[in-house]
Short mmCIF file of C-alpha atoms and ligand atoms in Angstrom, two decimals:
data_model
loop_
_atom_site.label_atom_id
_atom_site.label_comp_id
_atom_site.label_asym_id
_atom_site.label_seq_id
_atom_site.Cartn_x
_atom_site.Cartn_y
_atom_site.Cartn_z
CA MET A 19 0.00 0.00 0.00
CA GLU A 20 1.21 3.54 -0.78
CA LYS A 21 2.27 5.56 2.23
CA LYS A 22 0.02 8.42 3.22
CA ASN A 23 1.45 11.90 2.69
CA ILE A 24 1.93 13.97 5.82
CA LEU A 25 2.40 17.02 3.59
CA SER A 26 1.16 17.60 0.09
CA VAL A 27 1.69 20.90 -1.69
CA GLN A 28 0.19 21.65 -5.07
CA ASP A 29 0.66 24.56 -7.45
CA LEU A 30 2.04 26.88 -4.77
CA LYS A 31 2.53 30.44 -6.00
CA VAL A 32 4.14 33.22 -3.99
CA SER A 33 5.11 36.74 -4.93
CA TYR A 34 6.60 39.69 -3.06
CA LYS A 35 5.52 43.28 -3.24
CA VAL A 36 8.66 45.15 -4.23
CA TYR A 37 9.57 48.56 -5.53
CA GLY A 38 8.35 48.66 -9.12
CA GLY A 39 5.78 45.89 -8.90
CA LYS A 40 5.42 42.28 -7.96
CA SER A 41 8.24 39.83 -7.84
CA LYS A 42 6.83 36.45 -8.95
CA VAL A 43 9.12 34.14 -7.05
CA VAL A 44 7.46 30.76 -6.47
CA ASN A 45 5.74 29.73 -9.64
CA GLY A 46 3.50 26.75 -9.00
CA ILE A 47 5.64 24.22 -7.14
CA HIS A 48 4.44 20.88 -5.83
CA LEU A 49 5.90 18.73 -3.09
CA ASP A 50 4.79 15.49 -1.43
CA VAL A 51 6.22 14.21 1.83
CA PRO A 52 5.18 10.67 2.78
CA GLU A 53 4.76 9.88 6.47
CA GLY A 54 8.22 9.13 7.81
CA GLY A 55 9.76 10.18 4.49
CA ARG A 56 12.89 12.26 4.01
CA VAL A 57 12.53 14.66 1.15
CA GLY A 58 15.10 17.12 -0.20
CA LEU A 59 14.61 20.46 -1.91
CA VAL A 60 17.69 21.60 -3.80
CA GLY A 61 18.42 24.71 -5.80
CA GLU A 62 20.86 27.58 -5.94
CA SER A 63 20.63 30.65 -3.75
CA GLY A 64 17.58 32.80 -4.44
CA CYS A 65 15.50 30.10 -6.15
CA GLY A 66 12.76 30.37 -3.51
CA LYS A 67 13.41 27.50 -1.09
CA THR A 68 12.93 29.47 2.13
CA THR A 69 9.97 31.32 0.63
CA SER A 70 8.30 27.99 -0.19
CA LEU A 71 8.75 26.62 3.33
CA LYS A 72 7.44 29.81 4.90
CA ALA A 73 4.43 29.76 2.59
CA VAL A 74 3.70 26.16 3.62
CA LEU A 75 3.71 27.17 7.28
CA GLY A 76 1.81 30.40 6.62
CA ILE A 77 4.61 32.58 8.02
CA LEU A 78 5.50 34.71 4.99
CA PRO A 79 6.77 38.19 5.80
CA SER A 80 4.37 41.05 5.24
CA ALA A 81 5.62 41.72 1.70
CA GLY A 82 4.85 38.11 0.72
CA ILE A 83 1.62 37.22 -1.05
CA LEU A 84 0.33 33.67 -1.29
CA GLU A 85 -1.09 33.86 -4.80
CA GLY A 86 -2.46 30.36 -4.95
CA GLY A 87 -2.01 26.68 -4.31
CA LYS A 88 -3.09 23.98 -1.97
CA VAL A 89 -1.29 22.84 1.18
CA MET A 90 -2.57 19.65 2.80
CA PHE A 91 -1.15 18.64 6.17
CA ASP A 92 -2.15 15.28 7.62
CA GLY A 93 -5.21 15.23 5.35
CA LYS A 94 -6.36 18.77 6.23
CA ASP A 95 -6.36 21.78 3.96
CA VAL A 96 -4.13 24.29 5.78
CA ARG A 97 -5.56 27.32 4.00
CA GLY A 98 -9.05 26.35 5.11
CA MET A 99 -8.08 25.86 8.77
CA SER A 100 -9.61 27.89 11.57
CA ARG A 101 -7.39 30.06 13.79
CA ASN A 102 -7.31 27.28 16.39
CA GLU A 103 -6.43 24.60 13.89
CA ILE A 104 -3.60 26.74 12.48
CA ASP A 105 -2.34 27.24 16.00
CA LEU A 106 -2.32 23.52 16.57
CA PHE A 107 -0.60 22.94 13.21
CA HIS A 108 2.20 25.29 14.31
CA ARG A 109 2.44 24.00 17.84
CA ARG A 110 2.23 20.27 17.25
CA GLY A 111 2.29 19.65 13.50
CA ALA A 112 5.23 21.11 11.65
CA GLY A 113 8.34 22.84 12.95
CA MET A 114 10.93 24.76 11.03
CA ILE A 115 14.63 24.80 11.75
CA PHE A 116 16.07 28.02 10.43
CA GLN A 117 19.32 28.70 8.62
CA ASP A 118 20.38 31.01 11.43
CA PRO A 119 19.54 29.54 14.85
CA SER A 120 19.80 32.85 16.72
CA ALA A 121 16.89 34.26 14.70
CA ALA A 122 14.58 31.60 16.14
CA LEU A 123 15.37 32.29 19.81
CA ASN A 124 14.37 35.31 21.84
CA PRO A 125 17.55 36.91 23.25
CA VAL A 126 15.96 38.27 26.43
CA PHE A 127 14.59 35.03 27.89
CA THR A 128 16.41 32.00 29.25
CA ILE A 129 16.11 28.73 27.34
CA GLU A 130 13.94 27.39 30.17
CA LYS A 131 11.53 30.28 29.93
CA GLN A 132 11.25 29.92 26.14
CA LEU A 133 11.01 26.18 25.87
CA VAL A 134 9.01 25.30 28.96
CA THR A 135 6.50 28.13 28.70
CA GLY A 136 6.22 27.67 24.94
CA LEU A 137 5.65 23.97 25.33
CA ARG A 138 3.12 24.26 28.12
CA TYR A 139 1.11 26.48 25.87
CA SER A 140 1.46 23.95 23.10
CA PHE A 141 -0.52 21.24 24.87
CA GLU A 142 -4.25 21.71 24.82
CA HIS A 143 -4.69 20.93 28.50
CA ASN A 144 -2.70 22.86 30.98
CA VAL A 145 -0.08 20.31 31.87
CA ASP A 146 2.06 20.39 34.95
CA ARG A 147 5.13 22.63 34.64
CA LYS A 148 7.36 19.98 36.16
CA GLU A 149 6.20 17.41 33.65
CA VAL A 150 6.98 19.79 30.78
CA TYR A 151 10.34 20.66 32.34
CA GLU A 152 11.24 16.95 32.35
CA LYS A 153 10.17 16.63 28.73
CA VAL A 154 12.40 19.52 27.70
CA ILE A 155 15.34 18.11 29.66
CA GLN A 156 14.79 14.82 27.84
CA ALA A 157 14.74 16.63 24.47
CA LEU A 158 17.95 18.51 25.32
CA ASN A 159 19.49 15.15 26.18
CA ASP A 160 18.24 13.68 22.92
CA VAL A 161 20.07 16.36 20.95
CA SER A 162 23.24 15.52 22.93
CA LEU A 163 23.57 18.83 24.74
CA PRO A 164 25.81 18.48 27.78
CA ASP A 165 24.41 19.49 31.15
CA PRO A 166 20.80 20.28 30.17
CA GLU A 167 20.06 21.85 33.58
CA ARG A 168 22.71 24.48 32.97
CA ILE A 169 21.48 25.05 29.40
CA MET A 170 18.00 25.70 30.78
CA LYS A 171 19.35 28.54 32.91
CA SER A 172 21.29 30.11 30.02
CA TYR A 173 20.39 32.95 27.72
CA PRO A 174 20.85 32.31 23.98
CA PHE A 175 23.98 34.55 23.82
CA GLN A 176 25.67 32.30 26.39
CA LEU A 177 25.49 29.36 24.01
CA SER A 178 27.50 28.67 20.88
CA GLY A 179 25.83 28.67 17.46
CA GLY A 180 25.85 24.87 17.33
CA MET A 181 24.27 24.68 20.79
CA ARG A 182 21.56 27.16 19.79
CA GLN A 183 20.77 25.06 16.72
CA ARG A 184 20.47 21.99 18.95
CA VAL A 185 18.16 23.90 21.28
CA CYS A 186 15.91 24.75 18.31
CA ILE A 187 15.81 21.10 17.27
CA ALA A 188 15.05 20.10 20.88
CA ALA A 189 12.11 22.54 20.90
CA SER A 190 10.58 20.71 17.93
CA LEU A 191 11.27 17.32 19.51
CA ALA A 192 9.76 18.19 22.86
CA ALA A 193 6.55 19.28 21.16
CA ASP A 194 6.33 15.89 19.39
CA LYS A 195 6.00 17.56 16.02
CA LYS A 196 5.38 15.27 13.09
CA LEU A 197 7.21 17.14 10.37
CA LEU A 198 10.52 18.94 10.48
CA LEU A 199 11.24 21.58 7.84
CA ALA A 200 15.00 22.04 8.00
CA ASP A 201 16.13 25.10 6.08
CA GLU A 202 19.84 24.61 5.44
CA PRO A 203 20.44 23.92 9.11
CA GLY A 204 23.89 24.85 10.17
CA THR A 205 25.02 26.78 7.11
CA ALA A 206 25.60 29.73 9.46
CA LEU A 207 27.96 27.49 11.46
CA ASP A 208 31.36 26.06 10.69
CA VAL A 209 31.52 22.87 8.65
CA THR A 210 32.27 20.41 11.43
CA ILE A 211 29.35 21.68 13.50
CA GLN A 212 27.16 21.69 10.40
CA ASP A 213 28.05 18.08 9.84
CA GLN A 214 27.17 17.19 13.45
CA ILE A 215 23.82 18.96 13.16
CA LEU A 216 22.99 17.08 9.98
CA ARG A 217 23.91 13.78 11.56
CA LEU A 218 21.79 14.65 14.56
CA ILE A 219 18.76 15.45 12.42
CA ASN A 220 19.28 12.25 10.49
CA SER A 221 19.41 10.06 13.58
CA LEU A 222 16.44 11.79 15.23
CA VAL A 223 14.32 11.42 12.14
CA GLU A 224 15.15 7.73 12.12
CA LYS A 225 14.69 7.17 15.86
CA LYS A 226 11.49 9.16 16.28
CA GLY A 227 9.95 8.35 12.91
CA LEU A 228 9.63 12.04 11.99
CA SER A 229 9.04 13.22 8.46
CA LEU A 230 11.61 15.63 7.06
CA VAL A 231 12.00 18.25 4.38
CA MET A 232 15.66 19.14 4.06
CA VAL A 233 16.44 22.28 2.13
CA SER A 234 19.95 22.77 0.86
CA HIS A 235 22.04 23.95 -2.01
CA SER A 236 24.48 21.19 -1.22
CA ILE A 237 24.08 18.05 -3.29
CA GLY A 238 26.28 16.18 -0.79
CA VAL A 239 23.96 16.94 2.12
CA ILE A 240 20.86 15.96 0.20
CA ARG A 241 22.46 12.77 -1.04
CA GLU A 242 23.31 11.76 2.49
CA VAL A 243 20.06 12.66 4.21
CA THR A 244 17.12 12.19 1.82
CA ASP A 245 15.36 9.40 -0.09
CA TYR A 246 13.51 11.59 -2.57
CA VAL A 247 14.53 14.90 -4.06
CA TYR A 248 12.96 17.89 -5.80
CA ILE A 249 15.25 20.09 -7.88
CA MET A 250 14.11 23.69 -7.90
CA TYR A 251 15.09 26.37 -10.35
CA ALA A 252 13.83 29.96 -10.10
CA GLY A 253 10.61 29.09 -8.33
CA THR A 254 9.78 25.98 -10.36
CA ILE A 255 10.38 22.27 -9.84
CA VAL A 256 12.38 21.04 -12.82
CA GLU A 257 13.12 17.47 -11.77
CA GLU A 258 12.20 15.00 -9.07
CA GLY A 259 12.64 11.38 -8.16
CA ARG A 260 14.43 9.03 -5.81
CA THR A 261 17.59 10.83 -4.69
CA LYS A 262 20.00 8.14 -5.82
CA VAL A 263 18.36 7.86 -9.24
CA VAL A 264 18.21 11.62 -9.87
CA PHE A 265 21.82 12.19 -8.88
CA HIS A 266 23.05 9.14 -10.73
CA ASN A 267 21.22 9.98 -13.93
CA PRO A 268 20.05 13.61 -13.99
CA LYS A 269 17.72 14.47 -16.89
CA HIS A 270 17.23 18.22 -16.72
CA PRO A 271 20.03 20.46 -18.07
CA TYR A 272 19.86 22.46 -14.81
CA THR A 273 20.34 19.38 -12.64
CA LYS A 274 23.20 18.27 -14.86
CA ALA A 275 24.86 21.68 -14.51
CA LEU A 276 24.26 21.62 -10.76
CA MET A 277 25.97 18.25 -10.51
CA GLU A 278 28.96 19.60 -12.42
CA CYS A 279 29.28 22.37 -9.85
CA VAL A 280 30.03 19.85 -7.11
CA PRO A 281 33.75 20.19 -6.48
CA LYS A 282 35.43 17.01 -7.60
CA LEU A 283 37.83 15.29 -5.25
CA THR A 284 39.60 13.66 -8.17
CA GLY A 285 41.45 16.89 -8.88
CA ASN A 286 40.10 17.82 -12.28
CA GLY A 287 40.38 21.48 -11.46
CA ILE A 288 37.71 23.92 -10.50
CA SER A 289 34.19 23.00 -11.62
CA ARG A 290 32.64 25.02 -14.41
CA GLY A 291 29.70 26.56 -12.56
CA ILE A 292 26.52 27.60 -14.34
CA GLU A 293 26.69 30.53 -16.73
CA GLY A 294 24.29 33.41 -16.14
CA ARG A 295 22.09 33.92 -13.14
CA ILE A 296 18.58 33.44 -11.82
CA PRO A 297 16.08 35.55 -13.81
CA ASP A 298 14.56 38.80 -12.66
CA TYR A 299 11.40 37.76 -10.86
CA LEU A 300 9.71 41.06 -11.73
CA ASN A 301 9.88 40.03 -15.35
CA PRO A 302 10.45 36.29 -15.50
CA PRO A 303 10.93 34.51 -18.84
CA LYS A 304 7.67 33.59 -20.55
CA GLY A 305 8.56 29.95 -21.22
CA CYS A 306 10.89 27.68 -19.27
CA ARG A 307 12.54 29.80 -16.59
CA PHE A 308 15.86 28.09 -17.23
CA SER A 309 15.82 28.79 -20.98
CA PRO A 310 17.97 31.99 -20.87
CA ARG A 311 20.79 29.94 -19.32
CA CYS A 312 20.24 26.68 -21.15
CA VAL A 313 22.56 25.78 -24.01
CA HIS A 314 19.88 23.53 -25.53
CA ALA A 315 17.06 26.10 -25.49
CA THR A 316 14.91 26.47 -28.60
CA GLU A 317 12.02 28.78 -29.56
CA GLU A 318 9.63 26.32 -27.93
CA CYS A 319 11.52 26.55 -24.62
CA ARG A 320 11.48 30.36 -24.71
CA ASN A 321 7.74 30.51 -25.41
CA SER A 322 6.07 27.69 -23.50
CA VAL A 323 6.40 26.14 -20.09
CA PRO A 324 7.27 22.44 -20.21
CA ALA A 325 5.06 20.09 -18.18
CA MET A 326 6.45 17.56 -15.72
CA GLU A 327 6.77 14.18 -17.45
CA GLU A 328 7.77 10.80 -16.17
CA ALA A 329 11.10 9.52 -17.46
CA GLU A 330 11.01 6.15 -15.72
CA ASP A 331 9.98 4.63 -12.45
CA GLY A 332 8.78 7.84 -10.79
CA HIS A 333 11.73 9.92 -12.03
CA LYS A 334 10.23 13.03 -13.63
CA THR A 335 11.48 16.10 -15.39
CA ALA A 336 10.01 19.24 -16.94
CA CYS A 337 12.03 19.80 -20.10
CA PHE A 338 11.19 19.92 -23.81
CA MET A 339 14.56 18.48 -24.68
CA PHE A 340 13.74 15.34 -22.74
CA ARG A 341 10.51 14.93 -24.71
CA ARG A 342 12.31 15.55 -28.03
CA GLN A 343 14.75 12.79 -27.18
CA THR A 344 12.15 10.27 -26.15
CA VAL A 345 9.57 10.63 -28.94
N1 ATP B 420 10.76 39.85 2.14
C1 ATP B 420 11.08 39.82 0.86
N2 ATP B 420 10.74 40.86 0.03
C2 ATP B 420 11.06 40.83 -1.28
N3 ATP B 420 11.71 39.82 -1.88
C3 ATP B 420 12.07 38.78 -1.13
C4 ATP B 420 11.79 38.71 0.28
N4 ATP B 420 12.28 37.55 0.77
C5 ATP B 420 12.85 36.92 -0.28
N5 ATP B 420 12.72 37.65 -1.41
C6 ATP B 420 13.21 37.28 -2.76
O1 ATP B 420 12.69 36.02 -3.13
C7 ATP B 420 13.65 35.26 -3.84
C8 ATP B 420 13.80 33.90 -3.19
O2 ATP B 420 14.34 34.05 -1.89
P1 ATP B 420 14.50 32.84 -0.87
O3 ATP B 420 15.05 33.38 0.39
O4 ATP B 420 13.21 32.10 -0.81
O5 ATP B 420 15.59 31.96 -1.64
P2 ATP B 420 16.38 30.67 -1.15
O6 ATP B 420 16.25 29.64 -2.25
O7 ATP B 420 15.97 30.29 0.21
O8 ATP B 420 17.90 31.20 -1.17
P3 ATP B 420 19.14 30.85 -0.18
O9 ATP B 420 19.69 29.52 -0.67
O10 ATP B 420 20.11 31.96 -0.43
O11 ATP B 420 18.64 30.79 1.23
C9 ATP B 420 14.93 36.09 -3.87
O12 ATP B 420 15.01 36.74 -5.14
C10 ATP B 420 14.72 37.10 -2.77
O13 ATP B 420 15.36 38.30 -3.09
MG1 MG B 421 16.97 30.22 2.08
#
């Protein structure tokens, strides 16, 4: 039997009000996360990864406009939820781990104040403070923070960046959230700490049976952590499939170029990179958004948007070149 999706996003569109008009950033993306699944979202800086996650959670900044789309969480339509249901979705459903852990913590309260009070509020019935305290201590232990009692008494500035990131993960764990949206966790930290954080997320997802969306521009991270991957370019999904399959045999010219950007350990010099840059979202290309940078682009690519088509065994891509080769 097919696994149920904990999260299903269809045709999500987001724009930002900016000087001179509307910046059409996310242009109809879709994303399915099976229960207990580990899904990756990859794309270069500025392609709309963070915007998409924020739109899913309904926490876009004030300039952001959710233009359309459907977000289903655990079988419920998020956009049709009542205030209370949204509250519950945030408190117990899905948690986001941010790129920069200090942004998620309030600098003027101790960790105890933030986590215990926040968590007490997150259970429908007023649970005993001591019980919640124990739960938080357990979560801090689970994320391998030394001396949780001392951490509880600390202010965020007294902790290192890696510790703050662990505290944020512990906050999601203690609330028994079902889905973790990890937005490039640890990129603000040094590489060894980043690696530890990734390993931690990986083991927690496995141990607790959480579902995960891992956002990254690093192919290496996605390869290690996820089973299924969506490749995003300029607000559109251009390719998707099982992670191993997509990375072993990429179909879309953008994915191929992205793979070539991965520094090679074999010493073949510096990778080529991708010519050009992400389009201006105020005036995006009419057809395929990658066409201005694509060496294979034709008139058709510049004028029409390619649909997602199955290559084989669930591996899909949205590219006219792929269709031309297969018919
Ligand atoms: N508050 C905002 N107002 C206007 N434009 C915004 C705002 N936030 C993001 N954008 C624009 O939306 C686009 C996508 O940004 P987003 O942060 O979602 O990208 P990203 O894929 O997460 O990039 P990165 O890998 O660098 O984190 C960018 O062009 C950015 O300038
Ligand atoms: Mg981002």
